[in-house]
Amino acid sequence: MEKLDDLQRALREKQLELEQLEDDYYNHSNSISEQFCELDSRRSELEALLQETYEATNYSLRQDDVINEESFHLMNQIIESFQIELDTEYDNERRNLLDLEEERKQTYVKERYAI
């Protein structure tokens, strides 16, 4: 009877460990999801700001009779370089989050099998 009690106690401890591990994994996954949402939100805000800047600059250039096509071309190059930089940094951050997510998943699986 004592062995059965010991086995039940050990089983309960393992169940508690597993529940804690799952809770930690769930919380970490939610945190990463929130970071993805924040990243997307910031990207949208920056793209909107770039668009507003483009429109305001374009309007301003059109009001000036002295401005030539080269000015518009230069403005487009500047906006395009900002967009490329934004896309590059967004992709880097997204890749980092994906790597973090995958690393955490692998850790969870290893720890789960260890229990």
PDB file of N, CA and C in Angstrom, residues 3-92:
ATOM      1  N   LYS A   3       3.784   1.605  -1.370  1.00  0.00           N
ATOM      2  CA  LYS A   3       4.323   1.824  -2.710  1.00  0.00           C
ATOM      3  C   LYS A   3       3.300   2.512  -3.598  1.00  0.00           C
ATOM      4  N   LEU A   4       2.060   2.131  -3.467  1.00  0.00           N
ATOM      5  CA  LEU A   4       0.999   2.746  -4.257  1.00  0.00           C
ATOM      6  C   LEU A   4       0.873   4.221  -3.901  1.00  0.00           C
ATOM      7  N   ASP A   5       0.940   4.545  -2.619  1.00  0.00           N
ATOM      8  CA  ASP A   5       0.883   5.948  -2.191  1.00  0.00           C
ATOM      9  C   ASP A   5       2.069   6.736  -2.744  1.00  0.00           C
ATOM     10  N   ASP A   6       3.242   6.121  -2.704  1.00  0.00           N
ATOM     11  CA  ASP A   6       4.435   6.781  -3.244  1.00  0.00           C
ATOM     12  C   ASP A   6       4.291   7.035  -4.743  1.00  0.00           C
ATOM     13  N   LEU A   7       3.770   6.055  -5.455  1.00  0.00           N
ATOM     14  CA  LEU A   7       3.566   6.211  -6.896  1.00  0.00           C
ATOM     15  C   LEU A   7       2.530   7.293  -7.197  1.00  0.00           C
ATOM     16  N   GLN A   8       1.461   7.320  -6.423  1.00  0.00           N
ATOM     17  CA  GLN A   8       0.433   8.347  -6.631  1.00  0.00           C
ATOM     18  C   GLN A   8       0.987   9.737  -6.332  1.00  0.00           C
ATOM     19  N   ARG A   9       1.776   9.841  -5.281  1.00  0.00           N
ATOM     20  CA  ARG A   9       2.391  11.114  -4.926  1.00  0.00           C
ATOM     21  C   ARG A   9       3.357  11.566  -6.036  1.00  0.00           C
ATOM     22  N   ALA A  10       4.156  10.650  -6.533  1.00  0.00           N
ATOM     23  CA  ALA A  10       5.091  10.970  -7.617  1.00  0.00           C
ATOM     24  C   ALA A  10       4.331  11.377  -8.878  1.00  0.00           C
ATOM     25  N   LEU A  11       3.231  10.684  -9.152  1.00  0.00           N
ATOM     26  CA  LEU A  11       2.416  11.022 -10.316  1.00  0.00           C
ATOM     27  C   LEU A  11       1.822  12.419 -10.175  1.00  0.00           C
ATOM     28  N   ARG A  12       1.320  12.755  -8.998  1.00  0.00           N
ATOM     29  CA  ARG A  12       0.766  14.099  -8.763  1.00  0.00           C
ATOM     30  C   ARG A  12       1.839  15.170  -8.941  1.00  0.00           C
ATOM     31  N   GLU A  13       3.033  14.893  -8.444  1.00  0.00           N
ATOM     32  CA  GLU A  13       4.134  15.851  -8.597  1.00  0.00           C
ATOM     33  C   GLU A  13       4.472  16.065 -10.070  1.00  0.00           C
ATOM     34  N   LYS A  14       4.516  14.985 -10.820  1.00  0.00           N
ATOM     35  CA  LYS A  14       4.799  15.100 -12.258  1.00  0.00           C
ATOM     36  C   LYS A  14       3.678  15.846 -12.978  1.00  0.00           C
ATOM     37  N   GLN A  15       2.438  15.592 -12.576  1.00  0.00           N
ATOM     38  CA  GLN A  15       1.311  16.307 -13.185  1.00  0.00           C
ATOM     39  C   GLN A  15       1.403  17.804 -12.897  1.00  0.00           C
ATOM     40  N   LEU A  16       1.780  18.147 -11.675  1.00  0.00           N
ATOM     41  CA  LEU A  16       1.943  19.559 -11.322  1.00  0.00           C
ATOM     42  C   LEU A  16       3.089  20.189 -12.111  1.00  0.00           C
ATOM     43  N   GLU A  17       4.180  19.454 -12.257  1.00  0.00           N
ATOM     44  CA  GLU A  17       5.307  19.954 -13.058  1.00  0.00           C
ATOM     45  C   GLU A  17       4.872  20.200 -14.495  1.00  0.00           C
ATOM     46  N   LEU A  18       4.124  19.246 -15.041  1.00  0.00           N
ATOM     47  CA  LEU A  18       3.655  19.371 -16.417  1.00  0.00           C
ATOM     48  C   LEU A  18       2.701  20.559 -16.564  1.00  0.00           C
ATOM     49  N   GLU A  19       1.803  20.725 -15.619  1.00  0.00           N
ATOM     50  CA  GLU A  19       0.879  21.863 -15.661  1.00  0.00           C
ATOM     51  C   GLU A  19       1.636  23.187 -15.602  1.00  0.00           C
ATOM     52  N   GLN A  20       2.649  23.261 -14.740  1.00  0.00           N
ATOM     53  CA  GLN A  20       3.448  24.483 -14.631  1.00  0.00           C
ATOM     54  C   GLN A  20       4.203  24.749 -15.929  1.00  0.00           C
ATOM     55  N   LEU A  21       4.768  23.698 -16.495  1.00  0.00           N
ATOM     56  CA  LEU A  21       5.484  23.827 -17.761  1.00  0.00           C
ATOM     57  C   LEU A  21       4.545  24.316 -18.862  1.00  0.00           C
ATOM     58  N   GLU A  22       3.348  23.751 -18.933  1.00  0.00           N
ATOM     59  CA  GLU A  22       2.376  24.166 -19.945  1.00  0.00           C
ATOM     60  C   GLU A  22       1.928  25.608 -19.725  1.00  0.00           C
ATOM     61  N   ASP A  23       1.721  25.983 -18.474  1.00  0.00           N
ATOM     62  CA  ASP A  23       1.355  27.377 -18.174  1.00  0.00           C
ATOM     63  C   ASP A  23       2.455  28.338 -18.612  1.00  0.00           C
ATOM     64  N   ASP A  24       3.696  27.985 -18.304  1.00  0.00           N
ATOM     65  CA  ASP A  24       4.828  28.830 -18.700  1.00  0.00           C
ATOM     66  C   ASP A  24       4.917  28.952 -20.218  1.00  0.00           C
ATOM     67  N   TYR A  25       4.741  27.824 -20.895  1.00  0.00           N
ATOM     68  CA  TYR A  25       4.802  27.832 -22.363  1.00  0.00           C
ATOM     69  C   TYR A  25       3.666  28.678 -22.941  1.00  0.00           C
ATOM     70  N   TYR A  26       2.482  28.524 -22.399  1.00  0.00           N
ATOM     71  CA  TYR A  26       1.324  29.297 -22.859  1.00  0.00           C
ATOM     72  C   TYR A  26       1.568  30.796 -22.648  1.00  0.00           C
ATOM     73  N   ASN A  27       2.048  31.168 -21.471  1.00  0.00           N
ATOM     74  CA  ASN A  27       2.322  32.581 -21.182  1.00  0.00           C
ATOM     75  C   ASN A  27       3.404  33.136 -22.109  1.00  0.00           C
ATOM     76  N   HIS A  28       4.431  32.356 -22.343  1.00  0.00           N
ATOM     77  CA  HIS A  28       5.513  32.790 -23.230  1.00  0.00           C
ATOM     78  C   HIS A  28       4.997  32.942 -24.658  1.00  0.00           C
ATOM     79  N   SER A  29       4.166  32.003 -25.091  1.00  0.00           N
ATOM     80  CA  SER A  29       3.588  32.084 -26.441  1.00  0.00           C
ATOM     81  C   SER A  29       2.715  33.321 -26.590  1.00  0.00           C
ATOM     82  N   ASN A  30       1.943  33.617 -25.570  1.00  0.00           N
ATOM     83  CA  ASN A  30       1.116  34.832 -25.603  1.00  0.00           C
ATOM     84  C   ASN A  30       1.980  36.085 -25.669  1.00  0.00           C
ATOM     85  N   SER A  31       3.061  36.081 -24.928  1.00  0.00           N
ATOM     86  CA  SER A  31       3.971  37.222 -24.938  1.00  0.00           C
ATOM     87  C   SER A  31       4.560  37.434 -26.332  1.00  0.00           C
ATOM     88  N   ILE A  32       4.961  36.361 -26.971  1.00  0.00           N
ATOM     89  CA  ILE A  32       5.516  36.469 -28.323  1.00  0.00           C
ATOM     90  C   ILE A  32       4.443  36.943 -29.297  1.00  0.00           C
ATOM     91  N   SER A  33       3.229  36.440 -29.159  1.00  0.00           N
ATOM     92  CA  SER A  33       2.131  36.891 -30.026  1.00  0.00           C
ATOM     93  C   SER A  33       1.891  38.386 -29.867  1.00  0.00           C
ATOM     94  N   GLU A  34       1.947  38.861 -28.639  1.00  0.00           N
ATOM     95  CA  GLU A  34       1.787  40.295 -28.391  1.00  0.00           C
ATOM     96  C   GLU A  34       2.922  41.089 -29.042  1.00  0.00           C
ATOM     97  N   GLN A  35       4.125  40.542 -29.003  1.00  0.00           N
ATOM     98  CA  GLN A  35       5.262  41.214 -29.636  1.00  0.00           C
ATOM     99  C   GLN A  35       5.096  41.268 -31.156  1.00  0.00           C
ATOM    100  N   PHE A  36       4.547  40.206 -31.742  1.00  0.00           N
ATOM    101  CA  PHE A  36       4.250  40.222 -33.177  1.00  0.00           C
ATOM    102  C   PHE A  36       3.229  41.313 -33.499  1.00  0.00           C
ATOM    103  N   CYS A  37       2.189  41.396 -32.692  1.00  0.00           N
ATOM    104  CA  CYS A  37       1.151  42.419 -32.908  1.00  0.00           C
ATOM    105  C   CYS A  37       1.739  43.822 -32.774  1.00  0.00           C
ATOM    106  N   GLU A  38       2.574  44.014 -31.769  1.00  0.00           N
ATOM    107  CA  GLU A  38       3.212  45.316 -31.557  1.00  0.00           C
ATOM    108  C   GLU A  38       4.119  45.672 -32.736  1.00  0.00           C
ATOM    109  N   LEU A  39       4.857  44.699 -33.216  1.00  0.00           N
ATOM    110  CA  LEU A  39       5.737  44.918 -34.364  1.00  0.00           C
ATOM    111  C   LEU A  39       4.925  45.323 -35.595  1.00  0.00           C
ATOM    112  N   ASP A  40       3.843  44.612 -35.850  1.00  0.00           N
ATOM    113  CA  ASP A  40       2.988  44.946 -36.997  1.00  0.00           C
ATOM    114  C   ASP A  40       2.356  46.322 -36.839  1.00  0.00           C
ATOM    115  N   SER A  41       1.948  46.639 -35.632  1.00  0.00           N
ATOM    116  CA  SER A  41       1.342  47.946 -35.366  1.00  0.00           C
ATOM    117  C   SER A  41       2.340  49.078 -35.608  1.00  0.00           C
ATOM    118  N   ARG A  42       3.551  48.890 -35.112  1.00  0.00           N
ATOM    119  CA  ARG A  42       4.587  49.914 -35.313  1.00  0.00           C
ATOM    120  C   ARG A  42       4.927  50.080 -36.790  1.00  0.00           C
ATOM    121  N   ARG A  43       4.965  48.965 -37.495  1.00  0.00           N
ATOM    122  CA  ARG A  43       5.245  49.046 -38.933  1.00  0.00           C
ATOM    123  C   ARG A  43       4.147  49.841 -39.642  1.00  0.00           C
ATOM    124  N   SER A  44       2.907  49.558 -39.300  1.00  0.00           N
ATOM    125  CA  SER A  44       1.787  50.280 -39.915  1.00  0.00           C
ATOM    126  C   SER A  44       1.861  51.771 -39.615  1.00  0.00           C
ATOM    127  N   GLU A  45       2.195  52.102 -38.375  1.00  0.00           N
ATOM    128  CA  GLU A  45       2.321  53.513 -37.998  1.00  0.00           C
ATOM    129  C   GLU A  45       3.429  54.198 -38.796  1.00  0.00           C
ATOM    130  N   LEU A  46       4.563  53.531 -38.915  1.00  0.00           N
ATOM    131  CA  LEU A  46       5.682  54.116 -39.654  1.00  0.00           C
ATOM    132  C   LEU A  46       5.370  54.236 -41.144  1.00  0.00           C
ATOM    133  N   GLU A  47       4.686  53.252 -41.693  1.00  0.00           N
ATOM    134  CA  GLU A  47       4.304  53.343 -43.106  1.00  0.00           C
ATOM    135  C   GLU A  47       3.314  54.482 -43.336  1.00  0.00           C
ATOM    136  N   ALA A  48       2.392  54.663 -42.398  1.00  0.00           N
ATOM    137  CA  ALA A  48       1.445  55.779 -42.510  1.00  0.00           C
ATOM    138  C   ALA A  48       2.190  57.107 -42.430  1.00  0.00           C
ATOM    139  N   LEU A  49       3.164  57.186 -41.539  1.00  0.00           N
ATOM    140  CA  LEU A  49       3.969  58.399 -41.413  1.00  0.00           C
ATOM    141  C   LEU A  49       4.758  58.669 -42.696  1.00  0.00           C
ATOM    142  N   LEU A  50       5.319  57.630 -43.281  1.00  0.00           N
ATOM    143  CA  LEU A  50       6.026  57.789 -44.555  1.00  0.00           C
ATOM    144  C   LEU A  50       5.080  58.286 -45.649  1.00  0.00           C
ATOM    145  N   GLN A  51       3.883  57.726 -45.689  1.00  0.00           N
ATOM    146  CA  GLN A  51       2.908  58.137 -46.692  1.00  0.00           C
ATOM    147  C   GLN A  51       2.504  59.598 -46.492  1.00  0.00           C
ATOM    148  N   GLU A  52       2.269  59.983 -45.248  1.00  0.00           N
ATOM    149  CA  GLU A  52       1.913  61.379 -44.954  1.00  0.00           C
ATOM    150  C   GLU A  52       3.046  62.322 -45.353  1.00  0.00           C
ATOM    151  N   THR A  53       4.263  61.920 -45.037  1.00  0.00           N
ATOM    152  CA  THR A  53       5.425  62.737 -45.389  1.00  0.00           C
ATOM    153  C   THR A  53       5.548  62.870 -46.901  1.00  0.00           C
ATOM    154  N   TYR A  54       5.345  61.763 -47.587  1.00  0.00           N
ATOM    155  CA  TYR A  54       5.406  61.787 -49.046  1.00  0.00           C
ATOM    156  C   TYR A  54       4.355  62.745 -49.614  1.00  0.00           C
ATOM    157  N   GLU A  55       3.132  62.613 -49.142  1.00  0.00           N
ATOM    158  CA  GLU A  55       2.050  63.455 -49.659  1.00  0.00           C
ATOM    159  C   GLU A  55       2.286  64.932 -49.356  1.00  0.00           C
ATOM    160  N   ALA A  56       2.729  65.226 -48.136  1.00  0.00           N
ATOM    161  CA  ALA A  56       2.978  66.624 -47.766  1.00  0.00           C
ATOM    162  C   ALA A  56       4.130  67.208 -48.583  1.00  0.00           C
ATOM    163  N   THR A  57       5.188  66.435 -48.750  1.00  0.00           N
ATOM    164  CA  THR A  57       6.338  66.910 -49.526  1.00  0.00           C
ATOM    165  C   THR A  57       5.962  67.065 -50.997  1.00  0.00           C
ATOM    166  N   ASN A  58       5.227  66.117 -51.506  1.00  0.00           N
ATOM    167  CA  ASN A  58       4.781  66.174 -52.893  1.00  0.00           C
ATOM    168  C   ASN A  58       3.920  67.421 -53.124  1.00  0.00           C
ATOM    169  N   TYR A  59       2.996  67.670 -52.218  1.00  0.00           N
ATOM    170  CA  TYR A  59       2.136  68.852 -52.323  1.00  0.00           C
ATOM    171  C   TYR A  59       2.980  70.127 -52.282  1.00  0.00           C
ATOM    172  N   SER A  60       3.913  70.155 -51.353  1.00  0.00           N
ATOM    173  CA  SER A  60       4.766  71.331 -51.194  1.00  0.00           C
ATOM    174  C   SER A  60       5.610  71.574 -52.448  1.00  0.00           C
ATOM    175  N   LEU A  61       6.147  70.515 -53.005  1.00  0.00           N
ATOM    176  CA  LEU A  61       6.955  70.659 -54.220  1.00  0.00           C
ATOM    177  C   LEU A  61       6.111  71.134 -55.404  1.00  0.00           C
ATOM    178  N   ARG A  62       4.893  70.681 -55.482  1.00  0.00           N
ATOM    179  CA  ARG A  62       4.015  71.080 -56.592  1.00  0.00           C
ATOM    180  C   ARG A  62       3.610  72.558 -56.494  1.00  0.00           C
ATOM    181  N   GLN A  63       3.668  73.110 -55.302  1.00  0.00           N
ATOM    182  CA  GLN A  63       3.303  74.514 -55.115  1.00  0.00           C
ATOM    183  C   GLN A  63       4.403  75.460 -55.572  1.00  0.00           C
ATOM    184  N   ASP A  64       5.608  74.935 -55.638  1.00  0.00           N
ATOM    185  CA  ASP A  64       6.763  75.759 -56.004  1.00  0.00           C
ATOM    186  C   ASP A  64       7.025  75.623 -57.503  1.00  0.00           C
ATOM    187  N   ASP A  65       6.925  76.714 -58.211  1.00  0.00           N
ATOM    188  CA  ASP A  65       7.108  76.697 -59.666  1.00  0.00           C
ATOM    189  C   ASP A  65       8.560  76.450 -60.075  1.00  0.00           C
ATOM    190  N   VAL A  66       9.484  76.699 -59.171  1.00  0.00           N
ATOM    191  CA  VAL A  66      10.903  76.571 -59.488  1.00  0.00           C
ATOM    192  C   VAL A  66      11.363  75.109 -59.432  1.00  0.00           C
ATOM    193  N   ILE A  67      10.640  74.280 -58.719  1.00  0.00           N
ATOM    194  CA  ILE A  67      11.035  72.881 -58.530  1.00  0.00           C
ATOM    195  C   ILE A  67      10.905  72.119 -59.851  1.00  0.00           C
ATOM    196  N   ASN A  68      11.889  71.264 -60.110  1.00  0.00           N
ATOM    197  CA  ASN A  68      11.885  70.490 -61.351  1.00  0.00           C
ATOM    198  C   ASN A  68      11.676  68.997 -61.065  1.00  0.00           C
ATOM    199  N   GLU A  69      11.697  68.214 -62.115  1.00  0.00           N
ATOM    200  CA  GLU A  69      11.487  66.765 -61.992  1.00  0.00           C
ATOM    201  C   GLU A  69      12.556  66.100 -61.132  1.00  0.00           C
ATOM    202  N   GLU A  70      13.749  66.650 -61.135  1.00  0.00           N
ATOM    203  CA  GLU A  70      14.827  66.077 -60.333  1.00  0.00           C
ATOM    204  C   GLU A  70      14.469  66.108 -58.845  1.00  0.00           C
ATOM    205  N   SER A  71      13.796  67.152 -58.414  1.00  0.00           N
ATOM    206  CA  SER A  71      13.374  67.255 -57.010  1.00  0.00           C
ATOM    207  C   SER A  71      12.388  66.142 -56.660  1.00  0.00           C
ATOM    208  N   PHE A  72      11.447  65.871 -57.558  1.00  0.00           N
ATOM    209  CA  PHE A  72      10.492  64.784 -57.323  1.00  0.00           C
ATOM    210  C   PHE A  72      11.205  63.429 -57.317  1.00  0.00           C
ATOM    211  N   HIS A  73      12.135  63.281 -58.215  1.00  0.00           N
ATOM    212  CA  HIS A  73      12.895  62.038 -58.287  1.00  0.00           C
ATOM    213  C   HIS A  73      13.689  61.827 -56.990  1.00  0.00           C
ATOM    214  N   LEU A  74      14.327  62.867 -56.510  1.00  0.00           N
ATOM    215  CA  LEU A  74      15.090  62.791 -55.266  1.00  0.00           C
ATOM    216  C   LEU A  74      14.176  62.467 -54.084  1.00  0.00           C
ATOM    217  N   MET A  75      13.017  63.114 -54.038  1.00  0.00           N
ATOM    218  CA  MET A  75      12.059  62.836 -52.965  1.00  0.00           C
ATOM    219  C   MET A  75      11.653  61.362 -52.997  1.00  0.00           C
ATOM    220  N   ASN A  76      11.369  60.840 -54.171  1.00  0.00           N
ATOM    221  CA  ASN A  76      10.984  59.433 -54.299  1.00  0.00           C
ATOM    222  C   ASN A  76      12.104  58.501 -53.850  1.00  0.00           C
ATOM    223  N   GLN A  77      13.336  58.850 -54.177  1.00  0.00           N
ATOM    224  CA  GLN A  77      14.474  58.035 -53.750  1.00  0.00           C
ATOM    225  C   GLN A  77      14.604  58.022 -52.227  1.00  0.00           C
ATOM    226  N   ILE A  78      14.424  59.173 -51.622  1.00  0.00           N
ATOM    227  CA  ILE A  78      14.536  59.265 -50.162  1.00  0.00           C
ATOM    228  C   ILE A  78      13.443  58.439 -49.492  1.00  0.00           C
ATOM    229  N   ILE A  79      12.211  58.603 -49.949  1.00  0.00           N
ATOM    230  CA  ILE A  79      11.098  57.847 -49.367  1.00  0.00           C
ATOM    231  C   ILE A  79      11.309  56.349 -49.588  1.00  0.00           C
ATOM    232  N   GLU A  80      11.772  55.987 -50.772  1.00  0.00           N
ATOM    233  CA  GLU A  80      12.020  54.579 -51.073  1.00  0.00           C
ATOM    234  C   GLU A  80      13.120  54.010 -50.175  1.00  0.00           C
ATOM    235  N   SER A  81      14.160  54.785 -49.918  1.00  0.00           N
ATOM    236  CA  SER A  81      15.232  54.295 -49.041  1.00  0.00           C
ATOM    237  C   SER A  81      14.723  54.093 -47.615  1.00  0.00           C
ATOM    238  N   PHE A  82      13.851  54.995 -47.147  1.00  0.00           N
ATOM    239  CA  PHE A  82      13.241  54.807 -45.825  1.00  0.00           C
ATOM    240  C   PHE A  82      12.376  53.548 -45.812  1.00  0.00           C
ATOM    241  N   GLN A  83      11.627  53.325 -46.876  1.00  0.00           N
ATOM    242  CA  GLN A  83      10.766  52.141 -46.952  1.00  0.00           C
ATOM    243  C   GLN A  83      11.597  50.861 -46.964  1.00  0.00           C
ATOM    244  N   ILE A  84      12.682  50.867 -47.693  1.00  0.00           N
ATOM    245  CA  ILE A  84      13.559  49.697 -47.739  1.00  0.00           C
ATOM    246  C   ILE A  84      14.153  49.427 -46.360  1.00  0.00           C
ATOM    247  N   GLU A  85      14.603  50.477 -45.697  1.00  0.00           N
ATOM    248  CA  GLU A  85      15.159  50.330 -44.342  1.00  0.00           C
ATOM    249  C   GLU A  85      14.098  49.799 -43.378  1.00  0.00           C
ATOM    250  N   LEU A  86      12.902  50.327 -43.478  1.00  0.00           N
ATOM    251  CA  LEU A  86      11.797  49.870 -42.633  1.00  0.00           C
ATOM    252  C   LEU A  86      11.515  48.391 -42.885  1.00  0.00           C
ATOM    253  N   ASP A  87      11.437  48.001 -44.141  1.00  0.00           N
ATOM    254  CA  ASP A  87      11.173  46.603 -44.483  1.00  0.00           C
ATOM    255  C   ASP A  87      12.279  45.681 -43.979  1.00  0.00           C
ATOM    256  N   THR A  88      13.517  46.113 -44.127  1.00  0.00           N
ATOM    257  CA  THR A  88      14.656  45.309 -43.682  1.00  0.00           C
ATOM    258  C   THR A  88      14.619  45.098 -42.171  1.00  0.00           C
ATOM    259  N   GLU A  89      14.415  46.179 -41.436  1.00  0.00           N
ATOM    260  CA  GLU A  89      14.379  46.067 -39.972  1.00  0.00           C
ATOM    261  C   GLU A  89      13.168  45.266 -39.499  1.00  0.00           C
ATOM    262  N   TYR A  90      12.049  45.450 -40.166  1.00  0.00           N
ATOM    263  CA  TYR A  90      10.852  44.673 -39.828  1.00  0.00           C
ATOM    264  C   TYR A  90      11.130  43.181 -40.025  1.00  0.00           C
ATOM    265  N   ASP A  91      11.704  42.839 -41.166  1.00  0.00           N
ATOM    266  CA  ASP A  91      12.016  41.433 -41.446  1.00  0.00           C
ATOM    267  C   ASP A  91      12.993  40.865 -40.421  1.00  0.00           C
ATOM    268  N   ASN A  92      13.994  41.649 -40.025  1.00  0.00           N
ATOM    269  CA  ASN A  92      14.955  41.197 -39.012  1.00  0.00           C
ATOM    270  C   ASN A  92      14.273  40.940 -37.675  1.00  0.00           C
TER     271      ASN A  92
END
